[in-house]
Amino acid sequence: MGTILLIVHLNGLRIFLLYIVGHEHSERQQPHIRAVDLQSGVRPSSPLSITNHACLTNVSKCVEASDSLGKEQTGSSPHCECVIVYIMDSLAEVEHIVLFMQENRAFDHYFGTMAGVRGFKDPNVQVNPDGHSVFFQKVNSFLSNDTDFLLPFYVAAEGGEFINGTQCMDLWPEANTPESWGYYRRSDLQVQFAIAEGWTVGDMYQEGVIAATNPNRVLWQTGSVAVPGGNVNTTQGPVLDNNASPGCTSLTQRLENGTEIESAQNYTCYPFDWKTLPEYLEDAGISWKEFQAYDIDDNPLPDFVFWQNLAANDPTSELAQRGLAMNGGGNWQGGLDLLKKQAAEGTLPAVSFYIGPGELSEHPPARPIDGAWLQKEVVDAIVNSPKYNKTILMISFDESGGFGDHVIPFTSPENTPGEWIINPFTGLPAPSGPGFRLPFTVISPWTRGGVVFTEPADHISQTLFLEQWAAARGTPFINTQINDWRREHMSNLINVFDFENPNYTAVSLPDVPPPHTDPLTSLLDGYTFCENTFTGYVQPPVPYGQQTLTDSLFTETGFKIVRGSLTEGRYLVIESSTKNLALSANDSSLGTSAATNDKFTTPSQRFVIYATDPKLATEKTFRISSAASVIDATAIANATTPFLDANLQFGSINSSAVFNITYEGLGVYNFLESESGNPIHVTHLFVFFPFNLLPSGMPSAYIEIHCTPQWFSTHCGRQFY
């Protein structure tokens, strides 16, 4: 028997009558609606809640489920329940998607100190054979004799003029200079932090190619860099550098002594000849536009034969205007002004690509504070638009710029078709990507509230999301150039959103000064002004031999709500209503304790997960340990951390159980103990997550859907540091 839905009208409002009965739903996707208690008017917090009240006198009919689509019935019966539900937002109702990509910053470099993300307090940080974590980067005698290691360091730690001067810090690593291990804090990135914490930040979003800007932007807007063996039939790849001159280029390797050697000339054979994402959108009847003021080589379309021919043969065509035109006649504000104007009018195309001026791109030496001004302008334009309730803005960065990040990238298995190349200098296979983590934020009514999205993603994910959205709105397309491994292992970003609980409240972003312009030409000159004004304070002193772990790996206190399939690198608080899982007082079993607002001071309520295969991007099986006795990153190797076993007792890693953890959406995670074959019985659910906190009279179908004997379902709700 199934779900019967009847729409009636009550006082001019749409009322949904919902009735669920039977047990077949345990194999089906849960309905995407949420009930409201008719007596209290309260929206329950459970994924699907059904009241057991008699039908209201105002509503004379409800539906009794049957094999024949149901029959109408007057009044109430044991099988007849009437509830009012909110009509949820959905992906299909999204009308505008804005994709805004900045330049050359790594995740740790920007957000390593942020609370509730996989940053400097990562409990799963890689420990190298010498016993040191990857945070300890080796220092040779060419750099310093004061220490053997360099930890991440705050670039403005000296204070004074370094606070302003390091905004235009350059020397991003051409040969892995020590400056690559420097990072900023909240005080330097006030807008970037406010956006990440006001909406959703992704902490496992990776650069698409372990390479420079152009390859990553080509991947962003085509789905491929044409690595041989992939889904693109061309001889023009692989695109691995910024070549924009006809013909092919060599790869260069810089040796430790500063000398360079070159490969054969068979890479990045310009121009390129495969299909671009705007062409896919055009074929599907989806409106789109590239917003840009002038060419800074961040729009990849001019690198392709199709667009070069269009520019040469029909430059005034609508297609050329949408893909290639410079808005504003060279005025640096042109693309931004047009984006803001159309956002204010509610006339943005379905898909917008925004490419800002190079001086505001955050690419060193361009200042983060100038990029903050631009990000605020774009975010405010979208949030203040009359179409904000139907708009999604994604802000990403193209590549790490060589800045350091401590998380080992998820890459495909060796020799995966279209993913691996042969290193011309070693003759050994090497992955083309995905690469190191980047800042990534999603701004919309469905991503509000200090959320961290934990699924592995890269630039391909934005196209995968567009595919899902296009299918939902009835204008489907599939980018056939995306390699199978990426399609299977990189997130499509759907789980970023909670369409059931939109939040339209405003976020007041910090004010930042407008970017500096030349008083004579009115052209942007922020980093030139910075370099000239703060000479001697631009490059931070490297603190060789002067570091402590506490200072170097400083992390703010706080938490974020977790969303998406889980990955390592987090202290988790597993919460259900007023109860939290916790290590019991005798440190030997799992128990519960009252949920508190101060969980970051309660180690017994924190847990760490360890992937059974840390290299697998789609890994769903984990061991679980209490974080109460996690002292350092070597604890797991020494088997000193209490691990949860099949009997919900804590012991060594050798006796630990393996749990399959799946994300069900709406903040709900299912845990299945799988290694021993002994399921966690539903009675454990009542001990640890009592359902008497939910509405009474819950029909048995609800228990069968969400609480089968093999699963326990809870909110893996917040990540704490």
XYZ file of C-alpha atoms in Angstrom:
721
model
C 0.000 0.000 0.000
C 1.204 3.474 -0.738
C 1.024 7.140 0.122
C -2.171 8.930 -0.798
C -2.122 12.706 -1.120
C -5.287 14.775 -1.438
C -5.430 18.542 -1.844
C -8.438 20.384 -0.468
C -9.002 24.041 0.329
C -9.604 25.487 3.769
C -10.191 29.233 4.178
C -8.443 29.820 0.888
C -5.318 27.913 1.930
C -4.003 24.751 0.390
C -4.320 21.829 2.797
C -2.603 18.530 2.163
C -4.172 15.368 3.540
C -1.574 12.696 3.992
C -2.051 9.095 4.942
C 0.639 6.489 5.175
C 0.060 2.877 6.064
C 1.825 -0.395 5.421
C 5.457 -1.408 5.574
C 6.630 -1.240 2.007
C 8.061 2.263 2.485
C 11.178 0.905 4.152
C 12.558 0.292 0.678
C 11.457 3.632 -0.729
C 12.751 7.146 -0.574
C 11.138 9.029 2.272
C 8.524 11.599 1.221
C 9.817 15.139 0.854
C 7.190 16.800 3.018
C 6.909 17.766 6.653
C 3.771 17.608 8.725
C 2.385 20.173 11.134
C 0.578 19.123 14.292
C -2.998 20.307 13.816
C -3.591 20.955 17.500
C -0.364 22.747 18.367
C 0.606 24.118 14.972
C 4.179 23.056 15.685
C 6.370 21.801 12.902
C 8.003 18.632 14.269
C 11.738 18.261 13.802
C 11.601 14.675 12.593
C 11.989 14.028 8.861
C 8.352 12.944 8.547
C 5.845 13.147 11.366
C 2.182 12.186 11.187
C -0.368 13.181 13.800
C -2.980 10.739 15.021
C -5.768 13.239 15.613
C -9.277 12.863 14.270
C -10.100 14.780 11.138
C -11.035 18.383 11.779
C -14.676 19.290 11.370
C -13.632 21.857 8.771
C -12.308 19.054 6.629
C -15.051 16.555 5.979
C -13.082 14.146 3.929
C -9.813 12.335 4.175
C -8.367 9.404 2.332
C -8.154 5.792 3.349
C -5.230 4.147 1.625
C -5.953 1.074 -0.425
C -4.535 -0.798 -3.343
C -6.880 1.100 -5.637
C -5.513 4.595 -4.992
C -7.730 5.071 -1.961
C -11.338 5.903 -1.314
C -12.887 8.981 0.190
C -14.320 8.683 3.657
C -16.151 11.082 5.935
C -15.034 11.652 9.493
C -12.237 9.726 11.098
C -11.254 6.126 11.488
C -8.249 4.204 12.751
C -6.932 4.397 9.203
C -7.753 8.019 8.501
C -5.531 10.877 9.606
C -5.642 14.485 8.487
C -2.614 16.712 8.713
C -1.651 20.073 7.329
C 1.771 20.260 5.751
C 4.002 22.993 4.465
C 4.615 22.872 0.757
C 8.372 22.543 0.667
C 10.653 24.373 -1.701
C 12.312 22.149 -4.238
C 15.203 22.118 -6.647
C 12.752 22.483 -9.518
C 11.638 25.864 -8.160
C 15.149 27.343 -8.335
C 15.221 29.823 -11.216
C 18.710 31.318 -11.014
C 22.149 29.863 -10.317
C 25.160 32.176 -10.082
C 28.656 30.672 -10.267
C 31.419 33.009 -9.071
C 35.022 31.784 -9.127
C 37.952 33.601 -7.530
C 41.680 32.826 -7.694
C 44.519 30.994 -6.012
C 43.816 30.412 -2.327
C 43.895 27.144 -0.371
C 41.417 26.105 2.303
C 43.882 26.034 5.225
C 45.380 29.318 4.020
C 41.966 30.983 4.499
C 39.892 28.842 6.865
C 42.334 26.599 8.757
C 41.561 28.435 12.015
C 37.772 28.332 11.589
C 35.727 26.370 14.127
C 33.714 23.375 12.973
C 35.610 22.630 9.766
C 38.425 20.272 8.857
C 41.197 22.652 9.806
C 44.184 22.797 12.097
C 42.594 20.588 14.782
C 42.056 17.673 12.386
C 42.011 14.458 14.490
C 42.708 12.410 11.348
C 45.697 14.378 10.084
C 48.199 12.204 8.244
C 51.135 11.059 10.367
C 54.299 10.484 8.358
C 56.790 7.639 8.946
C 59.008 9.937 11.023
C 56.191 10.248 13.567
C 55.316 13.848 12.708
C 52.044 14.945 11.199
C 51.947 16.609 7.802
C 51.707 19.954 9.605
C 55.440 19.578 10.295
C 57.021 20.488 6.946
C 60.722 19.703 6.635
C 63.217 22.554 6.520
C 66.600 22.050 4.872
C 69.831 23.924 5.447
C 69.170 26.156 2.431
C 66.251 27.642 4.371
C 67.372 27.620 8.002
C 69.601 25.898 10.512
C 67.364 26.913 13.419
C 64.875 24.060 13.057
C 64.146 20.891 11.141
C 60.454 21.678 10.669
C 58.143 24.552 9.841
C 54.561 24.575 11.109
C 51.785 26.649 9.535
C 52.170 30.248 10.664
C 49.998 33.339 10.863
C 51.324 35.808 8.304
C 50.463 38.901 10.373
C 51.716 37.545 13.685
C 54.171 40.451 14.006
C 51.264 42.905 14.043
C 51.743 46.553 13.163
C 52.112 47.265 9.458
C 52.339 43.545 8.709
C 48.561 43.410 9.181
C 48.144 45.611 6.098
C 51.302 44.678 4.236
C 50.684 40.931 4.158
C 47.398 41.589 2.373
C 49.478 41.870 -0.816
C 51.871 39.058 0.101
C 53.285 37.470 -3.026
C 55.871 34.743 -3.566
C 53.156 32.148 -3.734
C 55.186 28.995 -4.152
C 57.080 28.793 -7.385
C 59.358 26.317 -5.682
C 57.383 25.638 -2.497
C 58.678 28.688 -0.683
C 58.098 28.812 3.077
C 55.472 31.528 2.578
C 53.225 28.803 1.166
C 52.698 27.573 4.732
C 51.368 30.942 5.885
C 47.713 31.564 6.670
C 45.240 34.328 7.522
C 42.784 34.635 10.402
C 39.269 36.005 10.835
C 40.518 39.554 11.412
C 42.078 39.528 7.932
C 39.111 37.854 6.215
C 36.077 39.266 7.981
C 33.723 39.079 5.001
C 34.911 35.653 3.855
C 34.367 34.272 7.380
C 30.966 35.946 7.679
C 29.775 34.421 4.401
C 31.044 30.970 5.369
C 29.346 31.136 8.758
C 26.157 32.862 7.665
C 25.490 30.235 5.033
C 27.335 26.996 4.205
C 31.032 26.294 3.773
C 32.316 23.167 2.046
C 35.507 21.867 3.626
C 36.191 19.026 1.175
C 35.959 20.991 -2.084
C 39.112 20.358 -4.130
C 40.715 21.979 -7.143
C 39.832 19.962 -10.229
C 43.346 19.706 -11.636
C 46.670 19.738 -9.787
C 47.736 22.586 -12.009
C 47.366 26.280 -12.736
C 44.407 28.583 -13.333
C 43.554 27.829 -16.959
C 43.304 24.035 -16.630
C 40.977 24.405 -13.654
C 38.769 26.947 -15.399
C 38.669 24.791 -18.528
C 37.508 21.900 -16.334
C 34.962 24.184 -14.633
C 33.306 25.187 -17.903
C 33.776 22.025 -19.985
C 34.026 19.075 -17.592
C 37.381 17.904 -18.955
C 41.028 18.799 -19.532
C 41.250 16.031 -22.139
C 43.591 13.645 -20.355
C 44.128 10.732 -22.779
C 41.803 7.812 -22.152
C 38.906 9.968 -21.014
C 35.580 10.794 -22.602
C 36.894 13.547 -24.893
C 38.104 12.534 -28.336
C 40.817 15.104 -29.073
C 44.540 15.485 -29.542
C 44.611 18.977 -28.001
C 45.049 17.898 -24.387
C 45.848 17.378 -21.677
C 45.488 20.988 -20.547
C 48.017 21.343 -17.740
C 49.286 24.927 -17.904
C 48.262 28.453 -18.883
C 49.344 28.317 -22.511
C 47.244 30.656 -24.660
C 49.375 30.679 -27.803
C 48.779 28.464 -30.831
C 50.489 25.120 -30.589
C 51.604 22.836 -27.773
C 53.818 23.542 -24.775
C 56.330 21.792 -22.576
C 56.045 21.100 -18.889
C 58.748 22.549 -16.671
C 60.265 21.027 -13.562
C 62.189 23.268 -11.191
C 64.928 21.484 -9.272
C 65.962 22.207 -5.695
C 68.988 24.191 -6.837
C 66.776 26.446 -8.947
C 67.573 25.041 -12.375
C 64.776 23.998 -14.711
C 64.280 21.127 -17.119
C 61.601 20.851 -19.777
C 59.563 18.030 -21.240
C 58.642 17.440 -24.855
C 56.133 19.881 -26.362
C 52.926 17.848 -26.250
C 50.734 19.519 -23.634
C 47.984 22.181 -23.680
C 47.693 22.275 -27.468
C 45.912 25.596 -28.017
C 43.162 26.234 -29.125
C 40.939 23.501 -27.722
C 38.188 21.793 -29.636
C 35.729 20.092 -27.279
C 32.301 21.232 -26.162
C 31.850 23.836 -23.431
C 29.256 23.965 -20.669
C 27.479 27.036 -22.133
C 26.962 25.040 -25.345
C 25.308 22.266 -23.339
C 23.077 24.841 -21.645
C 22.234 26.424 -24.986
C 21.264 23.053 -26.467
C 18.977 22.401 -23.475
C 17.228 25.758 -23.847
C 18.666 27.107 -20.581
C 19.511 30.814 -20.565
C 23.031 31.757 -19.458
C 25.639 34.521 -19.569
C 29.283 35.221 -18.738
C 29.475 38.482 -16.759
C 32.886 40.147 -17.136
C 34.287 43.650 -17.438
C 37.454 42.890 -19.376
C 39.563 39.922 -20.375
C 41.860 38.699 -17.603
C 42.089 35.232 -19.196
C 39.726 33.769 -16.576
C 36.927 33.165 -19.066
C 37.959 29.893 -20.758
C 35.576 30.232 -23.716
C 37.984 32.248 -25.935
C 40.413 29.316 -25.711
C 38.070 27.126 -27.766
C 37.764 26.822 -31.542
C 33.978 27.192 -31.496
C 34.103 30.525 -29.693
C 37.082 31.802 -31.664
C 35.193 31.136 -34.890
C 32.109 32.845 -33.482
C 34.153 35.904 -32.499
C 35.672 36.064 -35.966
C 32.556 35.419 -38.024
C 29.593 36.675 -35.991
C 30.818 38.836 -33.099
C 27.525 40.699 -32.691
C 25.396 37.568 -32.396
C 23.468 36.988 -29.195
C 25.554 33.899 -28.471
C 28.816 35.808 -28.813
C 27.472 38.617 -26.645
C 26.520 36.224 -23.866
C 29.782 34.306 -23.941
C 32.468 36.757 -24.982
C 31.290 40.359 -24.584
C 32.986 42.712 -22.138
C 30.371 44.581 -20.128
C 30.920 48.265 -19.488
C 33.350 49.153 -22.256
C 36.431 48.216 -20.244
C 35.252 49.865 -17.020
C 36.315 47.468 -14.264
C 32.861 47.717 -12.688
C 31.052 46.809 -15.898
C 30.441 43.116 -15.335
C 29.592 43.673 -11.683
C 27.224 46.550 -12.422
C 25.332 44.493 -14.989
C 25.093 41.531 -12.623
C 23.789 43.788 -9.841
C 21.313 45.498 -12.166
C 19.822 42.238 -13.412
C 19.747 40.792 -9.885
C 17.842 43.859 -8.655
C 15.391 43.546 -11.533
C 14.998 39.800 -11.089
C 16.120 39.277 -14.685
C 19.306 37.248 -14.284
C 19.607 34.363 -16.733
C 19.067 30.862 -15.423
C 22.841 30.331 -15.142
C 25.303 33.180 -14.594
C 29.089 32.909 -14.611
C 30.682 35.899 -12.915
C 34.346 36.706 -13.615
C 35.642 39.633 -11.611
C 38.546 41.987 -12.297
C 41.995 40.506 -11.769
C 42.859 43.079 -9.102
C 39.899 41.843 -7.029
C 40.367 38.136 -7.750
C 42.359 37.441 -4.541
C 45.172 36.027 -6.694
C 48.392 37.111 -4.951
C 49.399 39.868 -4.779
C 45.737 40.937 -5.137
C 44.529 41.603 -1.604
C 41.993 39.411 0.219
C 40.347 42.571 1.560
C 39.660 43.735 -2.004
C 38.269 40.310 -2.838
C 36.140 40.631 0.291
C 34.642 43.848 -1.079
C 33.795 42.079 -4.334
C 32.334 39.031 -2.600
C 30.161 41.283 -0.442
C 28.939 43.187 -3.502
C 27.922 39.968 -5.245
C 26.350 38.377 -2.162
C 24.396 41.526 -1.301
C 23.167 41.777 -4.891
C 21.825 38.233 -4.788
C 20.376 38.385 -1.266
C 18.642 41.712 -1.938
C 17.225 40.520 -5.236
C 13.458 39.987 -5.424
C 14.352 36.522 -6.703
C 16.560 35.568 -3.744
C 13.971 32.967 -2.746
C 14.667 31.254 -6.079
C 18.424 31.821 -6.408
C 21.613 29.947 -5.511
C 25.068 31.551 -5.458
C 28.226 29.429 -5.306
C 31.595 31.072 -4.595
C 34.660 28.981 -5.350
C 38.354 29.400 -6.135
C 40.034 27.916 -9.180
C 43.172 26.494 -7.556
C 45.295 26.706 -4.442
C 47.994 28.906 -5.948
C 50.575 26.666 -4.314
C 49.503 27.587 -0.794
C 49.614 24.637 1.557
C 46.721 22.482 2.682
C 47.120 19.569 5.058
C 44.459 17.181 3.659
C 45.655 14.530 1.234
C 43.487 14.929 -1.889
C 41.030 12.262 -2.952
C 42.299 10.994 -6.303
C 41.306 8.082 -8.506
C 43.057 4.693 -8.439
C 46.237 4.528 -10.482
C 45.736 4.450 -14.253
C 42.029 5.329 -14.097
C 41.090 6.205 -17.716
C 41.175 9.925 -18.377
C 42.523 10.738 -14.912
C 46.192 9.741 -14.842
C 49.091 10.999 -16.938
C 52.701 9.881 -17.214
C 55.075 12.262 -15.480
C 57.531 13.140 -18.264
C 60.349 13.674 -15.782
C 60.034 10.397 -13.898
C 58.220 8.141 -16.341
C 55.785 7.271 -13.549
C 51.990 7.679 -13.584
C 50.553 10.648 -11.691
C 46.962 11.802 -11.103
C 45.793 14.888 -12.953
C 43.466 15.637 -10.035
C 41.453 16.335 -7.997
C 43.930 18.422 -6.073
C 44.132 20.397 -2.867
C 41.206 21.896 -0.988
C 39.840 25.342 -1.741
C 37.431 27.751 -0.035
C 33.865 27.066 -1.178
C 30.652 28.695 0.021
C 27.007 28.361 -1.019
C 24.623 31.257 -0.474
C 20.872 30.638 -0.639
C 17.812 30.439 1.633
C 18.411 26.668 1.846
C 22.009 26.883 3.063
C 21.696 29.363 5.935
C 22.835 28.899 9.464
C 26.475 27.987 9.971
C 26.607 24.668 8.139
C 29.641 22.676 7.005
C 29.219 20.488 3.923
C 31.520 17.491 4.154
C 31.243 15.620 0.852
C 34.260 15.384 -1.502
C 33.700 17.758 -4.412
C 35.564 19.636 -7.115
C 34.781 21.922 -10.068
C 33.030 19.015 -11.794
C 30.506 19.091 -8.940
C 29.106 22.415 -10.119
C 28.267 20.871 -13.489
C 26.830 17.769 -11.817
C 24.607 20.071 -9.775
C 23.473 21.920 -12.893
C 22.570 18.563 -14.445
C 20.415 17.642 -11.433
C 18.767 21.056 -11.418
C 18.132 21.023 -15.176
C 16.513 17.597 -14.941
C 14.309 18.753 -12.046
C 13.045 21.743 -14.049
C 12.376 19.679 -17.184
C 15.292 20.880 -19.340
C 17.757 18.015 -18.887
C 21.273 17.781 -20.233
C 24.217 15.468 -19.552
C 27.812 16.560 -20.028
C 29.182 13.405 -21.647
C 32.761 14.687 -21.380
C 32.926 14.165 -17.611
C 34.973 11.098 -16.760
C 33.179 8.203 -15.119
C 35.300 8.289 -11.959
C 34.518 11.955 -11.296
C 30.827 11.437 -11.915
C 30.786 8.538 -9.451
C 33.002 10.000 -6.720
C 32.602 13.783 -6.695
C 29.502 15.223 -5.023
C 26.669 16.631 -7.115
C 26.110 19.124 -4.252
C 22.434 18.250 -3.819
C 22.999 17.482 -0.137
C 24.236 21.028 0.455
C 20.624 22.171 0.495
C 17.753 21.826 2.941
C 14.839 22.726 0.705
C 12.409 21.849 3.467
C 13.546 24.586 5.819
C 14.343 27.804 3.943
C 15.672 30.703 5.983
C 15.224 34.138 4.437
C 16.587 36.159 7.354
C 19.294 38.651 6.517
C 22.991 38.285 7.243
C 24.731 41.564 7.929
C 28.160 41.271 6.350
C 30.983 43.435 7.723
C 31.749 46.663 5.932
C 35.036 46.821 4.057
C 36.564 49.791 2.239
C 36.144 49.936 -1.530
C 39.168 48.828 -3.538
C 41.877 51.402 -4.083
C 41.993 53.098 -7.469
C 44.570 55.300 -9.135
C 43.485 58.933 -8.599
C 44.417 59.864 -12.174
C 43.141 56.903 -14.186
C 40.468 55.498 -11.835
C 41.920 52.056 -12.562
C 42.235 49.506 -9.802
C 45.677 49.550 -8.205
C 45.144 47.923 -4.819
C 48.175 45.680 -4.712
C 50.470 48.295 -6.260
C 49.308 50.763 -3.630
C 49.831 48.132 -0.940
C 53.323 47.201 -2.094
C 54.403 50.843 -2.308
C 52.801 51.904 0.966
C 53.907 48.983 3.108
C 57.359 48.299 1.699
C 59.237 46.020 4.064
C 56.043 44.626 5.567
C 54.657 42.645 2.639
C 56.544 39.381 3.069
C 56.101 38.011 6.590
C 59.171 36.875 8.498
C 59.290 33.086 8.598
C 59.326 31.983 12.277
C 62.019 29.308 12.031
C 62.638 27.741 15.437
C 60.169 30.050 17.195
C 56.926 28.076 16.920
C 54.708 26.176 19.327
C 51.875 23.833 18.379
C 49.399 25.904 20.381
C 50.165 29.122 18.544
C 50.729 27.642 15.102
C 47.628 25.460 15.012
C 45.334 27.933 16.749
C 41.667 27.203 16.088
C 38.605 29.162 17.119
C 36.089 27.653 19.534
C 32.625 26.862 18.235
C 30.663 24.460 16.073
C 28.878 24.008 12.782
C 25.967 21.815 11.789
C 27.104 18.957 9.571
C 25.445 18.250 6.243
C 26.261 15.667 3.567
C 28.029 12.311 3.546
C 30.614 12.203 6.299
C 34.351 12.358 5.779
C 37.188 12.243 8.282
C 38.745 15.163 10.086
C 36.087 16.112 12.637
C 35.101 15.968 16.269
C 31.438 14.999 16.125
C 28.675 15.394 18.679
C 25.896 12.912 17.932
C 22.695 14.473 19.128
C 19.013 13.582 19.163
C 16.648 16.113 20.669
C 17.719 16.555 24.312
C 20.153 13.631 24.395
C 23.730 13.210 23.233
C 25.758 10.073 22.860
C 28.631 10.058 25.305
C 31.370 7.944 26.777
C 29.980 6.633 30.044
C 31.526 7.502 33.368
C 33.523 4.284 33.613
C 34.967 4.804 30.108
C 33.884 1.366 28.977
C 30.490 1.726 27.328
C 28.297 4.017 25.295
C 25.712 6.049 27.138
C 23.772 9.268 26.905
C 24.044 12.593 28.597
C 22.005 15.732 28.458
C 22.578 17.922 25.442
C 24.306 21.127 26.435
C 25.157 24.343 24.677
C 28.768 23.996 25.792
C 29.663 20.757 24.063
C 33.128 21.914 23.123
C 34.066 21.678 26.816
C 32.643 18.166 27.203
C 35.127 15.702 25.654
C 32.998 12.695 26.605
C 30.390 13.854 24.064
C 32.824 14.076 21.168
C 33.559 11.279 18.710
C 35.976 10.746 15.843
C 35.385 8.561 12.789
C 38.125 6.695 10.912
C 37.475 5.627 7.317
C 38.243 2.001 6.553
C 39.758 3.244 3.285
C 40.843 6.878 3.741
C 41.757 7.136 0.052
C 38.243 6.331 -1.192
C 36.184 9.466 -1.817
C 32.879 7.608 -1.489
C 33.821 5.593 1.600
C 30.820 4.983 3.854
C 32.325 2.594 6.425
C 34.070 3.914 9.509
C 35.371 2.951 12.910
C 34.189 5.207 15.716
C 36.213 6.301 18.716
C 35.575 8.492 21.683
C 37.573 11.696 21.513
C 37.795 11.901 25.291
C 41.310 10.469 25.343
C 42.559 11.694 21.975
C 45.752 13.474 22.916
C 47.573 13.611 19.608
C 47.426 12.294 16.075
C 49.433 9.160 16.925
C 46.732 7.800 19.241
C 45.155 5.601 16.599
C 48.512 4.171 15.575
C 49.248 3.287 19.194
C 45.761 1.793 19.691
C 45.248 3.907 22.814
C 41.949 5.481 21.775
C 38.706 3.838 22.951
C 37.018 2.394 19.870
C 33.398 1.298 19.770
C 32.850 -2.444 19.305
C 29.816 -4.450 18.177
C 28.473 -4.571 21.737
C 28.694 -0.788 22.120
C 31.602 -1.165 24.506
C 34.847 0.747 24.148
C 38.175 -0.962 23.671
C 41.210 -1.099 21.411
C 41.173 -0.675 17.672
C 41.721 -4.413 17.317
C 38.260 -5.107 18.729
C 36.520 -2.194 17.052
C 33.419 -2.573 14.909
C 32.876 -1.112 11.468
C 29.838 1.104 10.949
C 28.217 1.934 7.647
C 27.219 5.591 7.957
C 24.864 6.945 5.321
C 23.383 10.387 4.979
C 19.604 10.346 4.560
C 19.110 14.075 4.105
C 17.555 16.649 6.453
C 20.465 16.215 8.846
C 19.697 12.529 9.480
C 22.431 9.876 9.453
C 21.965 6.129 9.640
C 24.525 3.932 11.410
C 24.654 0.194 10.659
C 27.141 -1.951 12.573
C 28.381 -4.226 9.823
C 31.681 -5.905 10.652
C 30.450 -8.510 13.135
C 27.139 -9.109 11.391
C 25.270 -8.192 14.586
C 22.918 -5.292 13.881
C 22.289 -2.590 16.423
C 18.833 -3.589 17.597
C 16.026 -1.101 17.744
C 16.029 -1.287 21.559
C 19.305 0.592 21.478
C 17.400 3.276 19.687
C 15.099 3.744 22.587
C 17.961 3.744 25.050
C 20.043 6.289 23.189
C 17.513 8.140 21.051
C 14.093 7.827 22.712
C 11.281 8.267 20.257
C 8.866 9.245 23.008
C 10.141 12.744 22.301
C 8.323 12.588 18.970
C 4.565 13.033 18.511
C 2.491 10.315 20.128
C 0.448 7.896 18.094
C 3.190 7.446 15.502
C 1.949 4.874 12.975
C 4.009 1.723 12.647
C 4.937 2.662 9.097
C 7.044 5.511 10.479
C 9.037 3.140 12.665
C 9.483 0.767 9.776
C 10.707 3.525 7.475
C 13.260 5.038 9.773
C 13.931 2.545 12.545
C 14.226 -0.930 11.121
C 16.088 -3.333 13.406
C 19.210 -2.994 11.272
C 19.541 0.749 11.626
C 19.631 3.428 14.182
C 18.786 6.857 12.915
C 19.907 10.062 14.561
C 21.015 13.602 13.913
C 24.787 13.557 13.534
C 24.166 17.155 14.070
C 27.144 19.270 15.009
C 30.863 19.292 14.599
C 32.854 20.841 17.422
C 36.342 22.061 18.131
